[in-house]
Amino acid sequence: MRGVRVLDLSDGRAGAYCARLMAMTGAEVVVGEPPGGSELRRSRMVDTGAGPVSAAWEYLRANTASVVVDAGASLADLAAGFDAVVLDCQGDLAPVQADIAAAREAQPRLVAVAITPYGFTGPKSAWRAGPLEHWALGGHMSLNGEPDRHPLPGGGPWLTHLVGATAAIGIQAALTNAATTGDGDLVEVSALEALANAHQWSFSLYTHNGVTKRRWGNRFGEQHHPLALYECIDGWVCIAAVSVHQWEGFCIAMDQVELLAREDFYVPAVRFDHADELDEIIAAWTATKTVAEAVTALQDNQVPSGPVASLDDMLASPQLAARDYWVNLDTPPAEAAPGDSAAGAPVSVGSPLSDEMTVVTARPRVPGPPARIDGATPHFRRAPALGTDALVSATLTADAAAGDAATTRGQEPIWPEGVKPLAGVRVVEFTIAWAGPLVCRMLGDLGADVIKIEHPTARGLAMPPAEKIVAERGNWEWGQLPGPLSRNGIFLNNDPGDDWFNRLGHWNKMNRSKRGLCLDLKAPGGREVLSRLVATADIVVNNYSPRGVRSAGITPAELREMNPAIVTLDMSGFGATGPDAERISWGPVLDAASGLASTTGYPDSGPYKQGIAFPDVVGGLHGTVIALAALWQHWRTSNPVAVDLSQLETAIAVAGDQFAEASMRRTGTPPPPRRGARSPDAAPAGVYRCRGDDAWLALTVTDDEAWKALAGALDDPTCGQHWATEAARQADHDTIDAMIERWTLTRDKHAAAAELQAAGISASAVMTIADIVNDDHSTARGLMVDHARPDGQPQLFPGLPFRFDTTPTALSPAPTLGQHNNPILTELGYTAAEIAALYDTTTIAQAPSD
């Protein structure tokens, strides 16, 4: 976002990731640090042989500047001359709120984002949380791992980074509002609400059926099978056979065509109910194949699949090399002269690491931009040395000015008109599943007119006839998992009604704040409708494969013929170019292919997938950041903008410092072992069983003072002084874990978390979805909102993942199929007779075709 200056005063990962995304989209970001430097500079230290390097600092602070902040300076003074300020805070939040209020009074256009664990209000507003507790408090950890073992966090602080990505969206929305109204804002981002937003259908299953989603190991719980990880001769493979044709291709690939005679197996949830039986067959087949052989056989039969790649595999990936994804930062800190800025050093994009560095490399290899934005050249710089703002800020400003001069045509910016941030912006949406719908839902929540294009059969895929669903319902009771025929629909009260296609709980969650146009592009007149619609649009979003984009006739070139100024966002699984571009993917396949699954697991286990299709939400949040950045570029220049986003690359981005660390390891050094819930930066950190069924507590001792507080709370005579340092506690982690669990086993998980929080310790119950919905704090914050339809049918879903003081938003229920056909076509100039003719040819519809 060129022309925007951001001051980042955070010292946590969420704030740093927010600022990183702002910098990667063109903003000038200055990091304010205390005289001793940010704590982040000392996180994930790697001994490269040329001196210790912080992988976290190198990744999260690339492209930023550094200034030493006087501890006595006011926020109002520090923020002068900046458009936005980022704060990452916890504990007593009253002073922060007062500082923000004073800064906004002094600078009315200032946008301040405050990232907290639970928000400024509510019973838990003063509670603390770090990366491990984010996995617990947001309901994600309860879905990961084996049902008979402790629940697992992901293999890195990825959820914390998603909180930062959510904050970046909030900043962008508020800056857009400020551009049109002149008014700044406070953007309040709580990890709880941001992470509740990061679920697919976990909440709908509970609010619609009373069922609390649980963890299923490496299976994708309740709805689909096979959508899981399997061991091969030389590694692991992820297989995702969901649709009818994928199931058929899967059976053919395994030479198990007799399974096709099982008519009930054409229903994905039936296959899940027979997962033990199927997994014996699948595991026997994969055990005879190498990963490459299995993937080739499956992909040749159009079955989404891929290897469970390691971090090192991805650093050497031909797909990522072909897309020039990796950035090699060429000047190690040790080579920078005293007082010089390492941040200003040049970098090479996509070039190989030096062949001469066979023992160690001090050159971190980090992910590049989260997407390729046509016309926006990224300016990569190494993370800054402490306090070098004068040099770096001038460089960044000069680069930004040069970039603007190269792309602008001299006219005034064409900001959208209206009250809401995106009022006056029209989005045409071609998306399926989760990642793409999430982008457009968030744009709609911010006031854009989102028109979702659906084929008449789009909502009916894999759904059996309605009469069979009704017959299966039988004596179903609230809280009981629905039968396999209706399970994927997640109907309220397990009742499909007469219009089952309008009552799909997961679909209604993902598609609020939109209008619906049910259009068959290949039917008579369909192309003309598309052409007229795109001519009125600002941005077209799709998450199809490149093959699907070509088939639909919505390539950037084709869309520019309809609207020369159009912004396009293509967000495919692997990107529009490279040897893997045409590969079919689902979220769990990308979870495996990105290297994320390889880092997740118990110390004695193989890799584990996430309990949700995690790369989908990662792609959706990054896609929203990029969509807003592309629109901003268009408004500043009036030029068309084309964006190529790879969901694989956004998944890698949330683990960027882990890849930087891997790139700096000594040659031949094996990757670090899976750690379960333990941390390389803090001890003790873990998940502990509490009183009750499947009840767990997560806690992190962040420093020696927190350890003293925990020792006092445990009041255990074995808690000796020899554990006063982190190194000692890491060395004796097993003993300490046993001591902690003796204490937690006597307590309710919620009471234990409250007791530890009162002592100043970062802790959280491992929250289930039911816990979150029914929690007093969630109620006080209004986390759940009711998007009731006009007929009064309740639709309870998590609300916005951020709060604004003044920036307006616009939430509305999801459209019924074809609900807005007539008004949209009328806006496009169609007469009543012409609209009727389109119905007659089934070019448009309001119900699935037979």
XYZ file of C-alpha atoms in Angstrom, residues 264-622:
359
model
C -23.167 -46.298 -0.341
C -19.451 -45.456 -0.661
C -20.287 -42.703 -3.121
C -21.329 -40.640 -0.065
C -18.161 -39.169 1.550
C -19.488 -39.383 5.117
C -20.411 -43.055 4.646
C -16.793 -43.654 3.740
C -15.769 -41.852 6.932
C -18.011 -44.147 8.960
C -16.138 -47.067 7.337
C -12.709 -45.450 7.679
C -11.142 -48.370 9.575
C -12.147 -50.775 6.826
C -10.971 -48.481 4.049
C -7.725 -47.526 5.739
C -6.620 -51.169 5.855
C -6.950 -51.280 2.063
C -5.360 -47.873 1.494
C -2.474 -48.414 3.900
C -1.695 -51.765 2.295
C -1.533 -50.061 -1.109
C 0.617 -47.072 -0.045
C 2.986 -49.373 1.853
C 4.040 -50.848 -1.509
C 4.621 -47.470 -3.192
C 7.151 -44.727 -2.980
C 5.652 -41.291 -2.424
C 6.377 -40.363 -6.036
C 4.710 -43.524 -7.350
C 1.609 -42.999 -5.231
C 1.230 -39.345 -6.173
C 1.739 -40.047 -9.872
C -0.856 -42.830 -9.892
C -3.375 -40.661 -8.043
C -2.826 -37.431 -9.976
C -3.014 -39.361 -13.275
C -6.544 -40.283 -12.183
C -7.442 -36.720 -11.136
C -7.237 -37.441 -7.400
C -5.938 -34.530 -5.272
C -2.806 -35.811 -3.581
C 0.735 -34.878 -2.751
C 3.779 -35.689 -0.657
C 4.126 -34.748 2.985
C 7.091 -32.518 2.260
C 9.758 -31.428 4.725
C 10.968 -27.852 5.071
C 14.132 -28.819 3.228
C 12.044 -30.335 0.423
C 10.260 -27.029 -0.041
C 13.484 -25.039 0.006
C 14.562 -27.174 -2.970
C 11.115 -27.314 -4.624
C 11.206 -27.042 -8.458
C 7.739 -25.453 -8.339
C 8.884 -22.679 -6.006
C 12.144 -22.232 -7.910
C 10.215 -21.835 -11.162
C 8.131 -19.118 -9.513
C 11.178 -17.341 -8.005
C 9.514 -17.627 -4.623
C 12.478 -17.729 -2.267
C 14.449 -14.629 -1.353
C 18.097 -15.039 -0.399
C 19.295 -12.265 1.893
C 22.892 -11.856 0.855
C 24.577 -9.830 3.605
C 24.799 -11.541 6.998
C 24.698 -9.270 10.050
C 28.324 -10.135 10.810
C 29.383 -8.474 7.542
C 27.700 -5.165 8.322
C 30.094 -2.554 9.621
C 29.302 -0.974 13.012
C 26.684 1.701 12.546
C 25.806 0.537 9.036
C 22.371 -0.736 8.149
C 22.206 -4.360 7.132
C 18.636 -3.621 6.106
C 19.771 -1.652 3.106
C 21.753 -4.528 1.661
C 20.732 -5.893 -1.728
C 19.116 -9.271 -2.070
C 18.751 -11.835 -4.796
C 15.306 -13.194 -5.594
C 15.065 -16.815 -6.591
C 18.816 -17.331 -7.027
C 20.503 -20.482 -5.685
C 22.437 -20.507 -2.460
C 26.199 -20.291 -2.832
C 27.819 -23.626 -3.661
C 30.857 -22.571 -1.618
C 28.875 -22.461 1.644
C 28.980 -26.185 2.274
C 29.433 -26.085 6.029
C 27.017 -23.357 7.048
C 25.144 -20.541 5.444
C 24.380 -17.280 7.202
C 22.123 -16.305 4.332
C 18.543 -16.829 5.422
C 16.270 -18.008 2.688
C 12.854 -16.559 3.362
C 9.492 -16.588 1.597
C 8.867 -13.814 -0.868
C 5.632 -11.845 -1.261
C 2.389 -13.685 -0.488
C 1.278 -13.069 -4.085
C 2.420 -11.542 -7.331
C 0.727 -8.218 -7.936
C 1.039 -7.042 -11.521
C 2.810 -3.694 -11.661
C 4.056 -3.792 -8.050
C 7.757 -4.624 -7.713
C 8.642 -5.778 -4.186
C 11.578 -4.004 -2.523
C 13.356 -6.612 -0.400
C 15.733 -5.557 2.356
C 17.316 -7.438 5.161
C 15.855 -6.980 8.624
C 17.382 -3.810 10.049
C 20.134 -3.299 12.562
C 18.991 -1.468 15.676
C 18.202 2.213 15.280
C 18.996 2.829 11.591
C 15.775 4.588 10.652
C 17.282 7.720 9.178
C 19.047 5.820 6.422
C 16.431 3.174 5.721
C 13.367 5.394 5.873
C 14.805 7.706 3.252
C 15.585 4.748 1.012
C 12.116 3.294 1.344
C 10.454 6.622 0.667
C 12.564 7.170 -2.447
C 11.719 3.690 -3.731
C 8.017 4.239 -3.104
C 8.085 7.522 -4.983
C 9.897 5.932 -7.893
C 7.359 3.123 -8.014
C 4.456 5.559 -8.057
C 6.049 7.599 -10.816
C 6.432 4.477 -12.923
C 2.802 3.409 -12.640
C 0.651 6.496 -12.222
C -0.717 8.482 -15.132
C -0.832 11.742 -13.243
C -4.491 11.880 -12.247
C -5.921 12.123 -8.742
C -6.531 8.819 -6.923
C -9.958 7.312 -7.623
C -11.018 6.309 -4.105
C -14.383 4.548 -3.725
C -17.333 6.716 -2.765
C -19.644 5.849 0.102
C -19.891 5.489 3.851
C -18.543 1.978 4.371
C -14.874 1.280 3.537
C -15.712 -0.564 0.314
C -19.054 1.053 -0.516
C -19.192 1.539 -4.266
C -16.832 -1.403 -4.908
C -18.305 -4.289 -6.902
C -16.790 -7.755 -6.559
C -17.616 -10.584 -8.968
C -16.931 -13.907 -7.271
C -16.193 -17.298 -8.844
C -15.227 -19.433 -5.865
C -15.813 -22.800 -4.229
C -15.027 -24.396 -0.855
C -13.445 -22.029 1.665
C -10.445 -19.869 0.732
C -12.063 -17.879 -2.070
C -15.460 -17.492 -0.348
C -13.679 -16.192 2.759
C -11.957 -13.415 0.782
C -15.211 -12.266 -0.748
C -17.149 -12.597 2.502
C -14.724 -10.264 4.230
C -14.912 -7.780 1.346
C -18.703 -7.955 1.650
C -18.550 -7.436 5.420
C -16.603 -4.240 4.689
C -19.346 -2.937 2.412
C -18.463 -4.161 -1.071
C -21.269 -5.299 -3.368
C -20.182 -8.926 -3.741
C -22.000 -10.840 -6.482
C -21.421 -14.557 -6.162
C -21.790 -16.436 -9.443
C -23.082 -19.975 -8.968
C -23.885 -22.713 -11.433
C -27.377 -24.172 -10.851
C -25.804 -27.408 -9.588
C -23.070 -25.799 -7.468
C -24.715 -26.398 -4.100
C -25.875 -29.901 -4.931
C -22.537 -31.618 -5.437
C -22.231 -34.858 -3.449
C -25.676 -34.405 -1.864
C -28.113 -37.334 -2.136
C -31.781 -36.769 -3.029
C -33.684 -34.757 -0.409
C -36.193 -37.541 0.246
C -33.363 -39.866 1.322
C -32.022 -37.212 3.678
C -35.463 -36.811 5.251
C -35.888 -40.575 5.602
C -32.481 -40.897 7.277
C -33.313 -38.227 9.859
C -35.629 -40.638 11.726
C -35.426 -40.130 15.482
C -32.434 -37.829 15.391
C -31.917 -35.785 18.589
C -30.052 -32.547 19.217
C -26.380 -33.219 19.969
C -26.330 -36.424 17.945
C -24.084 -36.574 14.881
C -26.428 -36.580 11.853
C -26.475 -39.562 9.546
C -23.978 -39.675 6.679
C -26.441 -38.570 3.996
C -27.218 -35.248 5.669
C -23.993 -34.732 7.606
C -22.210 -32.639 4.978
C -25.186 -30.299 4.709
C -25.089 -29.298 8.403
C -28.774 -28.323 8.306
C -30.257 -26.467 11.252
C -31.879 -29.076 13.523
C -30.762 -31.622 10.899
C -33.800 -30.578 8.859
C -33.148 -30.029 5.127
C -36.601 -28.565 4.531
C -38.091 -28.217 1.074
C -35.230 -25.981 -0.097
C -32.290 -27.937 1.330
C -29.886 -26.126 -1.012
C -30.602 -22.882 0.853
C -30.115 -24.402 4.311
C -26.537 -25.662 4.015
C -24.937 -24.470 7.248
C -21.340 -24.392 6.053
C -22.332 -22.595 2.830
C -24.342 -19.970 4.689
C -21.401 -19.331 7.038
C -18.966 -18.712 4.205
C -21.233 -16.622 2.011
C -22.827 -13.944 4.148
C -22.746 -10.308 3.026
C -23.139 -11.239 -0.646
C -25.726 -11.198 -3.399
C -26.346 -14.314 -5.442
C -26.566 -14.723 -9.223
C -27.269 -18.309 -10.333
C -25.804 -18.347 -13.835
C -24.715 -21.055 -16.278
C -21.963 -19.344 -18.246
C -22.161 -21.886 -21.048
C -25.928 -21.680 -21.542
C -27.449 -19.327 -24.161
C -26.775 -15.717 -23.205
C -24.582 -16.628 -20.243
C -21.470 -15.085 -21.694
C -23.284 -11.836 -22.427
C -24.486 -11.621 -18.813
C -20.907 -12.111 -17.629
C -19.577 -9.459 -19.995
C -22.102 -6.878 -18.860
C -21.464 -7.684 -15.202
C -17.676 -7.513 -15.422
C -17.970 -4.161 -17.205
C -19.532 -2.785 -13.995
C -17.112 -4.482 -11.589
C -13.953 -3.394 -9.801
C -12.468 -6.809 -9.023
C -13.057 -10.423 -10.068
C -11.984 -13.142 -7.627
C -11.642 -16.864 -8.306
C -10.010 -19.815 -6.575
C -10.225 -22.235 -9.496
C -7.290 -24.145 -10.892
C -5.657 -22.556 -13.958
C -7.472 -25.189 -16.026
C -10.779 -24.171 -14.455
C -10.093 -20.486 -15.105
C -9.492 -21.189 -18.771
C -12.564 -23.386 -19.011
C -14.776 -20.677 -17.490
C -13.285 -18.036 -19.778
C -12.243 -15.755 -16.928
C -8.506 -15.396 -17.492
C -7.161 -11.905 -16.740
C -6.789 -11.243 -20.476
C -10.410 -12.210 -21.181
C -11.699 -10.130 -18.306
C -9.715 -7.085 -19.455
C -11.466 -7.336 -22.790
C -14.719 -6.872 -20.886
C -13.334 -4.166 -18.571
C -9.917 -2.657 -19.356
C -9.529 -1.345 -15.791
C -10.483 -4.548 -13.959
C -8.587 -5.918 -10.956
C -8.297 -9.722 -11.001
C -7.331 -12.070 -8.175
C -6.549 -15.667 -9.161
C -5.883 -17.773 -6.056
C -5.193 -21.325 -7.177
C -3.584 -24.084 -5.150
C -0.079 -23.892 -6.620
C -0.173 -20.659 -8.605
C -0.756 -19.972 -12.279
C 2.775 -20.967 -13.374
C 5.332 -23.660 -12.633
C 5.458 -27.430 -13.177
C 2.790 -28.114 -10.513
C 0.375 -25.374 -11.614
C -2.191 -27.810 -13.003
C -2.158 -30.094 -9.981
C -5.465 -30.570 -8.196
C -5.428 -29.599 -4.542
C -7.487 -29.429 -1.398
C -6.496 -27.692 1.827
C -5.087 -30.840 3.500
C -3.012 -31.577 0.383
C -1.456 -28.123 0.674
C -0.986 -28.653 4.415
C 1.182 -31.625 3.492
C 2.855 -30.119 0.428
C 3.850 -26.899 2.224
C 5.924 -28.613 4.895
C 3.548 -27.662 7.710
C 2.365 -31.211 8.421
C 5.961 -32.437 8.640
C 6.605 -30.203 11.668
C 3.394 -31.134 13.506
C 3.185 -34.209 15.706
C 4.201 -35.896 18.918
C 7.909 -36.446 19.615
C 7.440 -40.165 18.913
C 5.062 -39.882 15.927
C 4.980 -39.269 12.235
C 3.547 -36.083 10.713
C 0.042 -34.815 11.449
C -2.413 -32.781 9.430
C -4.485 -30.041 11.029
C -8.016 -30.842 12.145
C -9.334 -28.250 9.703
C -8.311 -27.520 6.112
C -5.807 -25.038 7.502
C -4.279 -23.716 4.249
C -7.749 -22.575 3.166
C -8.070 -20.027 5.940
C -4.434 -19.013 5.453
C -5.082 -18.444 1.751
C -8.348 -16.653 2.485
C -6.851 -14.164 4.928
C -3.787 -13.493 2.770
